Short mmCIF file of C-alpha atoms and ligand atoms in Angstrom, two decimals:
data_model
loop_
_atom_site.label_atom_id
_atom_site.label_comp_id
_atom_site.label_asym_id
_atom_site.label_seq_id
_atom_site.Cartn_x
_atom_site.Cartn_y
_atom_site.Cartn_z
CA MET A 499 144.18 166.32 88.46
CA PRO A 500 144.63 168.57 91.74
CA LEU A 501 142.79 171.50 92.07
CA ARG A 502 144.17 173.68 95.28
CA VAL A 503 145.56 177.22 93.80
CA GLU A 504 143.77 179.66 91.62
CA SER A 505 145.88 179.42 89.07
CA ASP A 506 145.29 175.20 88.64
CA ILE A 507 141.51 176.54 87.47
CA PHE A 508 143.22 177.36 84.13
CA VAL A 509 145.18 174.51 83.86
CA VAL A 510 142.05 172.09 84.69
CA ARG A 511 140.00 174.58 82.07
CA GLN A 512 142.74 173.96 79.56
CA ARG A 513 142.67 169.76 80.31
CA GLY A 514 139.19 169.60 79.91
CA ARG A 515 139.10 171.37 76.33
CA GLU A 516 141.69 168.84 75.27
CA VAL A 517 140.18 165.93 77.06
CA ALA A 518 136.89 167.05 75.06
CA ALA A 519 138.64 167.32 71.56
CA ALA A 520 140.12 164.15 72.37
CA LEU A 521 136.86 162.25 72.59
CA GLY A 522 135.94 163.94 69.70
CA LEU A 523 133.56 166.44 70.87
CA GLU A 524 132.82 169.35 68.54
CA HIS A 525 134.46 173.07 69.44
CA GLN A 526 131.30 174.57 70.75
CA ASP A 527 131.22 171.61 73.10
CA GLN A 528 134.75 171.40 74.14
CA ILE A 529 134.13 175.31 75.20
CA ARG A 530 130.92 173.89 76.90
CA ILE A 531 133.15 171.52 78.92
CA ALA A 532 136.02 174.16 79.80
CA THR A 533 133.07 176.53 81.03
CA ALA A 534 131.51 174.43 83.06
CA LEU A 535 134.84 172.96 84.52
CA SER A 536 136.24 176.41 85.62
CA GLU A 537 133.08 177.67 87.02
CA MET A 538 132.68 174.27 89.20
CA GLY A 539 136.37 174.70 89.79
CA ARG A 540 135.93 177.99 90.78
CA GLN A 541 133.05 177.60 93.37
CA LEU A 542 134.84 174.47 94.88
CA LEU A 543 138.12 176.24 95.41
CA ALA A 544 136.48 179.13 97.13
CA GLY A 545 133.93 176.97 99.01
CA ALA A 546 136.08 173.82 100.09
CA GLY A 547 139.60 174.74 99.80
CA GLY A 548 140.26 172.34 96.59
CA ALA A 549 139.31 169.41 94.79
CA GLU A 550 140.39 166.50 93.09
CA VAL A 551 139.31 166.35 89.12
CA THR A 552 138.61 163.01 87.31
CA PHE A 553 138.24 162.33 83.72
CA ALA A 554 136.51 159.69 82.47
CA ALA A 555 135.09 158.32 79.30
CA ALA A 556 131.79 155.93 79.84
CA THR A 557 128.87 153.95 78.29
CA GLU A 558 125.71 153.82 79.76
CA ALA A 559 122.39 152.55 78.45
CA GLY A 560 124.33 152.09 75.12
CA GLN A 561 125.37 156.04 75.47
CA ARG A 562 128.98 156.90 75.14
CA LEU A 563 129.57 159.94 77.88
CA LEU A 564 132.37 161.92 78.69
CA CYS A 565 131.98 162.08 82.78
CA ILE A 566 133.86 164.62 85.12
CA GLU A 567 134.31 164.27 88.60
CA LEU A 568 135.25 167.14 91.02
CA SER A 569 135.56 166.06 94.54
CA SER A 570 136.28 168.44 97.02
CA THR A 571 138.71 167.63 99.66
CA THR A 572 136.60 169.18 102.51
CA PRO A 573 132.65 168.97 102.94
CA VAL A 574 131.17 172.30 101.12
CA ALA A 575 127.94 173.47 102.21
CA ARG A 576 125.03 173.63 99.35
CA ASP A 577 124.89 177.42 99.97
CA ARG A 578 128.59 178.00 99.17
CA PHE A 579 127.80 177.43 95.52
CA THR A 580 126.95 181.38 93.80
CA PRO A 581 123.20 181.19 93.71
CA GLY A 582 121.84 180.07 90.32
CA GLY A 583 125.42 178.95 89.80
CA PRO A 584 124.94 174.93 89.26
CA ALA A 585 121.79 175.77 87.49
CA ALA A 586 123.80 177.74 84.87
CA VAL A 587 126.35 175.00 84.78
CA ALA A 588 123.71 172.31 84.13
CA ARG A 589 122.75 174.16 80.64
CA LEU A 590 126.32 173.70 79.49
CA VAL A 591 126.43 169.67 80.26
CA ASP A 592 123.99 166.83 79.79
CA SER A 593 123.61 166.10 83.68
CA LEU A 594 125.01 167.84 86.56
CA GLU A 595 124.47 166.18 90.23
CA ILE A 596 126.26 167.02 93.48
CA SER A 597 126.15 164.85 96.36
CA THR A 598 128.04 164.68 99.84
CA ALA A 599 129.47 161.54 100.81
CA GLY A 600 130.76 161.53 104.26
CA PRO A 601 133.39 164.85 104.12
CA VAL A 602 133.52 164.60 100.85
CA THR A 603 131.21 166.99 98.14
CA VAL A 604 131.18 165.08 94.71
CA VAL A 605 130.06 167.01 91.65
CA ARG A 606 129.26 164.90 88.79
CA MET A 607 129.03 165.87 85.26
CA SER A 608 128.48 164.12 81.95
CA ARG A 609 128.15 164.76 78.27
CA ARG A 610 127.10 162.48 75.39
CA LEU A 611 129.63 161.71 73.10
CA PRO A 612 128.55 162.49 69.22
CA PRO A 613 127.55 159.28 67.25
CA ASN A 614 131.02 159.99 64.83
CA ALA A 615 133.72 159.99 67.55
CA GLY A 616 135.92 156.95 67.31
CA PRO A 617 135.26 153.93 69.61
CA LEU A 618 136.56 153.88 73.06
CA THR A 619 138.97 151.14 73.35
CA ARG A 620 141.53 150.61 75.78
CA GLU A 621 144.54 151.35 73.51
CA GLY A 622 142.58 154.59 72.50
CA LEU A 623 142.19 156.03 75.88
CA ALA A 624 145.72 155.02 77.00
CA ALA A 625 146.62 156.77 73.90
CA ILE A 626 144.91 160.12 74.73
CA ARG A 627 146.26 159.34 78.25
CA ALA A 628 149.73 159.30 77.23
CA GLU A 629 149.18 162.41 74.99
CA LEU A 630 148.13 164.45 77.56
CA ALA A 631 150.39 163.37 80.02
CA ALA A 632 153.17 164.53 77.25
CA SER A 633 151.88 168.15 76.96
CA ALA A 634 152.97 170.46 79.40
CA PRO A 635 149.71 172.79 80.44
CA THR A 636 150.64 176.28 79.60
CA GLY A 637 150.27 179.19 81.96
CA PRO A 638 147.31 181.09 82.76
CA LEU A 639 147.76 183.85 80.49
CA ASP A 640 148.10 181.71 77.55
CA GLU A 641 144.87 179.64 78.92
CA LEU A 642 143.52 183.78 79.29
CA ALA A 643 144.12 184.26 75.61
CA VAL A 644 142.66 181.16 74.52
CA GLN A 645 139.55 182.21 77.02
CA ASN A 646 139.31 185.48 75.29
CA GLN A 647 139.49 184.38 71.93
CA GLN A 648 136.91 181.99 72.86
CA LEU A 649 134.93 184.68 74.10
CA MET A 650 135.12 186.85 70.90
CA ALA A 651 134.20 183.82 68.78
CA ALA A 652 130.91 183.81 70.93
CA LEU A 653 130.03 187.22 70.86
CA GLU A 654 130.92 187.07 66.99
CA GLU A 655 128.48 184.20 66.65
CA VAL A 656 125.90 186.17 69.05
CA ARG A 657 126.14 189.00 66.74
CA SER A 658 125.58 186.72 63.42
CA GLN A 659 122.84 184.98 64.99
CA ARG A 660 121.23 188.54 66.06
CA ASP A 661 121.71 189.56 62.26
CA GLU A 662 120.06 186.66 61.18
CA LEU A 663 117.20 186.84 63.41
CA ALA A 664 116.58 190.60 62.30
CA VAL A 665 116.58 189.44 58.70
CA LEU A 666 114.10 186.77 59.62
CA ASN A 667 112.04 188.95 61.57
CA GLU A 668 111.83 191.44 58.42
CA GLU A 669 111.12 188.53 56.65
CA LEU A 670 108.10 187.25 58.76
CA ALA A 671 106.87 190.99 58.55
CA GLU A 672 106.92 191.27 55.09
CA THR A 673 105.12 187.69 54.92
CA ASN A 674 102.27 188.52 57.00
CA ARG A 675 101.81 192.00 55.07
CA GLY A 676 101.43 189.60 52.12
CA VAL A 677 99.34 187.17 53.92
CA LEU A 678 96.93 190.21 55.16
CA ALA A 679 96.89 191.68 51.07
CA LEU A 680 95.70 188.03 50.43
CA TYR A 681 93.42 187.33 53.04
CA GLY A 682 91.70 191.20 52.29
CA GLN A 683 91.66 190.00 48.46
CA LEU A 684 89.94 186.67 49.30
CA SER A 685 87.65 188.03 51.54
CA GLU A 686 86.57 190.56 48.55
CA GLU A 687 86.65 187.89 46.26
CA LEU A 688 84.28 185.53 48.37
CA GLU A 689 82.05 188.44 48.99
CA GLU A 690 81.67 189.06 45.53
CA THR A 691 80.94 185.23 44.62
CA ASN A 692 78.34 185.22 47.51
CA ARG A 693 76.62 187.88 45.59
CA GLY A 694 76.56 186.31 42.14
CA VAL A 695 75.05 182.93 44.02
CA VAL A 696 72.21 184.76 45.78
CA ALA A 697 71.76 186.73 42.63
CA LEU A 698 71.40 183.00 41.04
CA TYR A 699 69.85 181.63 43.42
CA ALA A 700 67.12 184.36 42.84
CA GLU A 701 67.28 183.87 39.10
CA LEU A 702 66.89 180.02 39.83
CA ASP A 703 63.62 180.62 41.82
CA GLU A 704 61.93 182.45 39.40
CA LYS A 705 63.11 179.88 36.45
CA SER A 706 61.38 177.16 38.33
CA VAL A 707 58.30 178.96 38.93
CA GLN A 708 58.09 179.55 35.33
CA LEU A 709 58.80 176.16 34.51
CA ARG A 710 55.67 175.04 36.71
CA ALA A 711 53.77 177.17 35.31
CA ALA A 712 54.96 175.91 31.96
CA SER A 713 54.20 172.41 32.86
CA GLU A 714 51.03 173.27 33.90
CA ALA A 715 50.11 175.05 31.04
CA LYS A 716 51.30 171.83 28.95
CA SER A 717 48.77 169.58 30.82
CA ARG A 718 46.08 172.00 30.33
CA PHE A 719 46.62 172.33 26.77
CA LEU A 720 47.26 168.41 26.45
CA ALA A 721 44.40 167.72 28.34
CA ASN A 722 42.05 170.39 26.41
CA VAL A 723 43.38 169.54 22.89
CA SER A 724 42.77 165.58 23.74
CA HIS A 725 39.19 166.07 25.05
CA GLU A 726 38.59 167.96 22.17
CA LEU A 727 39.51 165.49 19.72
CA ARG A 728 38.09 162.65 21.16
CA ALA A 729 34.63 163.30 20.10
CA PRO A 730 35.43 164.20 16.33
CA VAL A 731 37.65 160.77 16.12
CA THR A 732 35.16 158.75 17.76
CA ALA A 733 32.52 160.19 15.38
CA ILE A 734 34.87 159.06 12.30
CA ILE A 735 35.11 155.53 13.74
CA GLY A 736 31.43 155.29 14.28
CA LEU A 737 30.95 156.43 10.54
CA CYS A 738 33.38 153.89 9.06
CA ARG A 739 31.54 151.64 11.19
CA LEU A 740 28.07 152.59 9.46
CA LEU A 741 29.68 152.77 6.30
CA GLY A 742 31.21 149.07 6.21
CA ASP A 743 27.56 148.05 8.18
CA SER A 744 25.78 145.16 6.16
CA ALA A 745 22.79 147.21 6.26
CA SER A 746 24.22 150.46 4.34
CA ASP A 747 24.88 150.19 0.65
CA PRO A 748 27.26 147.66 -0.10
CA LEU A 749 30.90 149.10 -0.82
CA THR A 750 33.02 148.27 -3.63
CA GLY A 751 36.06 146.13 -2.62
CA GLU A 752 38.90 149.09 -3.11
CA GLN A 753 36.18 151.17 -0.97
CA ALA A 754 35.82 148.75 2.06
CA GLN A 755 39.48 148.25 2.06
CA GLN A 756 39.88 152.36 1.92
CA VAL A 757 37.33 153.13 4.58
CA GLY A 758 39.00 149.96 6.89
CA LEU A 759 42.27 152.19 6.41
CA VAL A 760 40.70 155.50 7.81
CA ARG A 761 39.18 153.54 10.62
CA SER A 762 42.10 151.60 11.33
CA SER A 763 43.85 155.23 11.77
CA ALA A 764 41.00 156.82 13.50
CA GLU A 765 41.14 154.17 15.86
CA ASP A 766 45.17 154.69 16.54
CA LEU A 767 44.23 158.31 16.97
CA LEU A 768 41.84 157.77 19.45
CA ARG A 769 44.16 155.33 21.65
CA LEU A 770 46.76 158.31 21.39
CA VAL A 771 44.15 160.91 22.35
CA ASN A 772 43.19 158.75 25.42
CA GLU A 773 46.46 157.83 26.62
CA LEU A 774 47.68 161.89 26.29
CA LEU A 775 44.59 162.39 28.17
CA ASP A 776 45.55 160.05 30.93
CA LEU A 777 48.89 161.17 31.22
CA ALA A 778 47.89 164.75 30.93
CA LYS A 779 45.28 164.02 34.21
CA ALA A 780 47.78 162.27 35.68
CA GLU A 781 50.14 165.16 35.76
CA ALA A 782 47.83 167.55 36.73
CA GLY A 783 46.96 165.79 39.93
CA ARG A 784 43.73 165.41 38.55
CA ILE A 785 43.31 161.33 39.44
CA GLN A 786 42.49 160.32 42.96
CA PRO A 787 43.58 156.85 43.56
CA ASN A 788 40.69 154.78 45.20
CA TRP A 789 42.12 153.22 48.42
CA THR A 790 41.01 149.87 49.00
CA GLU A 791 42.00 146.63 50.41
CA VAL A 792 43.20 144.61 46.74
CA ASP A 793 43.64 141.04 46.95
CA LEU A 794 46.85 140.39 44.25
CA ARG A 795 45.30 136.70 43.55
CA VAL A 796 42.41 138.82 41.86
CA VAL A 797 44.28 141.14 39.90
CA PHE A 798 46.51 138.61 38.72
CA GLY A 799 43.91 136.22 37.70
CA GLN A 800 42.03 138.78 35.93
CA LEU A 801 45.27 140.00 33.65
CA ARG A 802 45.94 136.11 33.17
CA GLY A 803 42.31 136.27 31.62
CA THR A 804 42.54 139.21 29.58
CA LEU A 805 45.79 139.16 28.44
CA ARG A 806 46.00 135.60 27.18
CA ALA A 807 43.86 136.77 23.63
CA LEU A 808 47.07 139.00 23.27
CA ALA A 809 49.55 136.28 23.88
CA ASN A 810 49.00 134.74 20.30
CA ARG A 811 52.66 134.82 19.11
CA PRO A 812 53.83 131.46 18.78
CA GLY A 813 56.77 130.45 20.83
CA VAL A 814 55.73 133.01 23.55
CA GLU A 815 54.22 132.10 26.63
CA LEU A 816 52.68 134.36 28.83
CA VAL A 817 53.15 133.30 32.45
CA VAL A 818 51.02 135.07 35.56
CA GLU A 819 52.66 133.15 39.12
CA GLU A 820 50.13 132.78 41.65
CA PRO A 821 50.91 135.63 44.67
CA PRO A 822 52.21 134.06 47.41
CA GLN A 823 49.74 134.41 50.74
CA PRO A 824 48.40 136.85 52.75
CA ALA A 825 48.20 138.84 48.88
CA THR A 826 46.52 141.76 49.90
CA ILE A 827 47.65 145.48 49.19
CA ARG A 828 45.72 148.64 50.31
CA THR A 829 46.28 150.11 47.15
CA ASP A 830 43.95 151.35 43.99
CA GLU A 831 42.81 148.25 41.97
CA VAL A 832 41.86 150.40 38.66
CA LEU A 833 45.24 151.99 38.40
CA LEU A 834 47.09 149.15 39.79
CA ALA A 835 45.51 146.95 36.71
CA GLN A 836 46.24 149.46 34.28
CA ILE A 837 50.07 149.71 35.45
CA LEU A 838 50.47 145.73 35.04
CA ARG A 839 48.62 145.87 31.95
CA ASN A 840 50.78 148.28 30.18
CA LEU A 841 53.82 146.15 31.43
CA LEU A 842 52.29 143.01 30.60
CA HIS A 843 51.35 144.49 26.86
CA ASN A 844 54.97 145.74 26.45
CA GLY A 845 56.50 142.49 27.14
CA LEU A 846 54.19 140.53 24.85
CA LYS A 847 54.76 143.10 22.16
CA PHE A 848 58.99 143.06 22.40
CA THR A 849 59.62 139.89 23.20
CA GLU A 850 59.98 137.29 20.03
CA ARG A 851 60.52 133.98 21.58
CA GLY A 852 60.63 132.78 25.45
CA ASP A 853 58.30 133.95 28.13
CA VAL A 854 56.64 136.96 29.83
CA ARG A 855 56.38 136.26 33.43
CA MET A 856 54.53 138.11 35.92
CA ARG A 857 55.00 137.40 39.76
CA ALA A 858 54.74 138.93 43.60
CA GLN A 859 57.49 139.00 46.11
CA ARG A 860 56.49 140.37 49.40
CA ARG A 861 59.65 141.67 51.18
CA ASP A 862 60.45 144.28 53.63
CA GLY A 863 57.15 145.84 54.01
CA SER A 864 56.67 145.95 50.08
CA TRP A 865 55.16 144.39 47.48
CA HIS A 866 57.88 143.98 44.54
CA LEU A 867 55.26 142.97 41.45
CA SER A 868 57.82 142.35 38.25
CA VAL A 869 57.28 141.38 34.73
CA ALA A 870 60.18 139.70 33.17
CA ASP A 871 60.52 139.18 29.14
CA THR A 872 62.89 137.40 27.40
CA GLY A 873 62.93 140.20 24.24
CA ALA A 874 65.44 142.32 22.62
CA GLY A 875 66.26 144.00 26.13
CA ILE A 876 67.36 147.99 26.54
CA PRO A 877 70.56 149.28 26.22
CA PRO A 878 71.57 151.03 29.36
CA GLN A 879 72.17 154.30 28.08
CA LEU A 880 68.35 154.49 27.13
CA GLN A 881 66.67 152.55 29.90
CA GLU A 882 65.59 156.05 31.69
CA ARG A 883 64.92 157.49 28.37
CA ILE A 884 62.21 155.16 27.93
CA PHE A 885 59.82 156.93 30.56
CA GLU A 886 60.02 160.16 28.83
CA GLU A 887 57.27 160.99 26.62
CA PHE A 888 57.13 159.84 23.00
CA TYR A 889 60.24 158.10 23.32
CA GLN A 890 60.54 154.70 21.67
CA LEU A 891 63.69 152.84 20.89
CA PRO A 892 64.27 152.22 16.99
CA GLY A 893 62.83 148.84 15.98
CA PRO A 894 60.40 147.29 13.77
CA ALA A 895 57.49 147.82 16.90
CA ARG A 896 58.11 151.05 16.67
CA THR A 897 55.05 151.60 15.06
CA ALA A 898 52.65 149.81 17.28
CA GLY A 899 52.57 152.40 20.05
CA THR A 900 52.63 156.24 21.36
CA GLY A 901 55.76 155.81 23.52
CA LEU A 902 53.52 157.74 26.30
CA GLY A 903 52.51 154.10 28.28
CA LEU A 904 55.93 153.90 30.53
CA PRO A 905 55.73 157.60 31.68
CA TYR A 906 52.13 157.30 32.25
CA ALA A 907 52.35 153.77 34.18
CA ARG A 908 55.78 155.69 36.02
CA ARG A 909 53.16 158.28 36.94
CA LEU A 910 50.70 156.03 38.19
CA VAL A 911 52.83 154.04 40.42
CA ASN A 912 54.30 157.44 42.13
CA LEU A 913 50.74 158.25 42.86
CA LEU A 914 50.57 154.88 44.45
CA GLY A 915 53.47 156.06 46.83
CA GLY A 916 55.54 153.33 45.19
CA ALA A 917 58.16 153.60 42.22
CA LEU A 918 58.77 151.55 38.60
CA THR A 919 62.30 150.53 38.12
CA LEU A 920 63.52 148.82 34.98
CA THR A 921 66.99 146.29 34.89
CA SER A 922 67.66 145.09 31.38
CA THR A 923 70.88 143.15 29.53
CA PRO A 924 70.17 143.61 26.03
CA GLY A 925 69.96 140.27 24.22
CA GLU A 926 68.67 138.64 27.36
CA GLY A 927 65.46 140.48 28.05
CA SER A 928 64.01 143.02 30.73
CA VAL A 929 62.32 142.95 34.30
CA PHE A 930 60.02 145.86 34.98
CA THR A 931 59.79 146.09 38.82
CA VAL A 932 56.72 148.37 40.62
CA THR A 933 57.62 148.49 44.32
CA LEU A 934 54.48 149.61 46.13
CA PRO A 935 54.11 149.81 50.14
CA VAL A 936 51.91 146.92 51.78
CA GLU A 937 50.11 149.71 53.59
CA PRO A 938 50.51 153.66 51.80
CA PRO A 939 52.43 155.85 54.43
CA ALA A 940 50.32 157.11 56.94
CA GLY A 941 48.66 160.46 55.39
CA ALA A 942 49.53 159.37 51.86
CA GLU A 943 45.61 158.76 51.13
CA ARG A 944 44.82 161.99 52.57
CA ALA A 945 47.99 164.00 50.99
CA GLU A 946 46.49 162.75 47.57
CA THR A 947 43.24 163.93 47.98
CA CYS A 948 44.25 167.68 49.55
CA ALA A 949 46.84 167.43 45.89
CA THR A 950 43.90 166.61 43.91
CA GLU A 951 41.45 169.32 44.77
CA GLY A 952 44.20 171.66 45.01
CA GLY A 953 45.10 170.62 41.21
CA ALA A 954 41.33 170.58 40.18
P1 ADP B 1808 54.86 152.01 23.69
O1 ADP B 1808 55.29 150.69 23.90
O2 ADP B 1808 53.49 152.64 23.24
O3 ADP B 1808 56.04 152.65 22.35
P2 ADP B 1808 55.99 153.07 26.41
O4 ADP B 1808 56.17 154.14 26.62
O5 ADP B 1808 55.46 152.07 26.95
O6 ADP B 1808 55.40 153.54 24.69
O7 ADP B 1808 57.38 152.30 25.54
C1 ADP B 1808 58.23 153.23 25.10
C2 ADP B 1808 59.33 152.62 24.35
O8 ADP B 1808 60.09 151.62 25.28
C3 ADP B 1808 58.75 151.35 23.47
O9 ADP B 1808 58.53 151.87 21.96
C4 ADP B 1808 59.88 150.25 23.56
O10 ADP B 1808 61.13 150.85 22.54
C5 ADP B 1808 60.84 150.30 24.84
N1 ADP B 1808 59.85 148.91 25.24
C6 ADP B 1808 59.10 149.47 26.65
N2 ADP B 1808 58.76 147.90 27.28
C7 ADP B 1808 59.69 147.32 26.54
C8 ADP B 1808 60.31 145.56 26.80
N3 ADP B 1808 59.37 144.99 27.60
N4 ADP B 1808 61.49 145.34 26.06
C9 ADP B 1808 61.54 146.20 25.22
N5 ADP B 1808 61.67 147.24 24.71
C10 ADP B 1808 60.98 147.71 25.66
#
């Protein structure tokens, strides 16, 4: 299309809109194209006295475009364009380039076609061309009227957007007020909760002080009572022994049996009293380990000898394996023997058939001394409970003990800087493991001494 006189601008503008519509651009885009065209056309007309306008449909990098080229008939200096003009126009299209080739200045603009626009076939384009050729361009006045309508529509849209914006702003302000109120409420609640937590902690501290005092009182009470009980119970046992002695007056069969009953009950009582006293002493921190270099082979050998007499149940074997060399550990020999004897004793007591096996393994700087049996085992939910004072599993062997052996053993193992653990499968057996450091951690010996002194 030629652009020679002022009125051509209206025609170019109108054609631009029609081409954009024919290629499927939506209404807003049609106005953008028309406005960009009339603006650039106006500037070229003023700066170069005219131009040729070409519309083309193209595909670039898989993208379909409407390309518009305005080439001036005479050169035009860049500063002849209205300042800010091309920049403002560039916002209306996707790309805008101005180039000068020889005496000709070319303005190229393009706009992406929407994906739903029909395919750009040769026939389609020919049809569009024919349609445009057939329609006669209207006069400038009509185009002006169209432009006015578009302007009014644009104004209307701006107004409605402004109204929407005002509503949104109001909503935002409302939300902000809500958030502020919520924030205030939350901080108040947080403060309230904090006060509660602080009070709770104070109460907890107080309770733990009371608990410690109660635990100490209990240990003291147990120690005193068991100490006081030991003398009379020992006396009863002595008297029973005297009564049954061959040097005393002979007893009738009935009397001998009853004295025997009294003596065995008194011995049970003495065992309980002794165990209570041991536990109370351990809890009060009154047991001071005697740290020495201990040979585990010696300890195992002694236990093998002393417990052989207890392993008298047919079908149950006591196996004490030889510890691997070097079998040394720094610990308290007497306490360690006491712990292992207790575990072996339990193993023999609660195993009907199979074996009770003690073995020592050295791993990662620790000794793992385990006592495994093939007894009834302990259900998982009771595996911690049996370490509580006086707790015994229901069963026939119950009467044979006090329920104090394991808590005492665990206490002693802790005192030696180790841990006593249990794994057990009901019906298969149990494994009690004493894990002790080969060397007690630095300061353990001194710490124990201080604790003992403090406790005493
Ligand atoms: P006691 O043996 O004097 O009853 P313990 O504290 O040594 O007290 O053990 C507590 C309870 O744990 C025992 O009564 C028994 O029910 C259970 N128990 C301990 N050792 C074993 C074991 N090796 N196998 C099965 N049960 C065990």
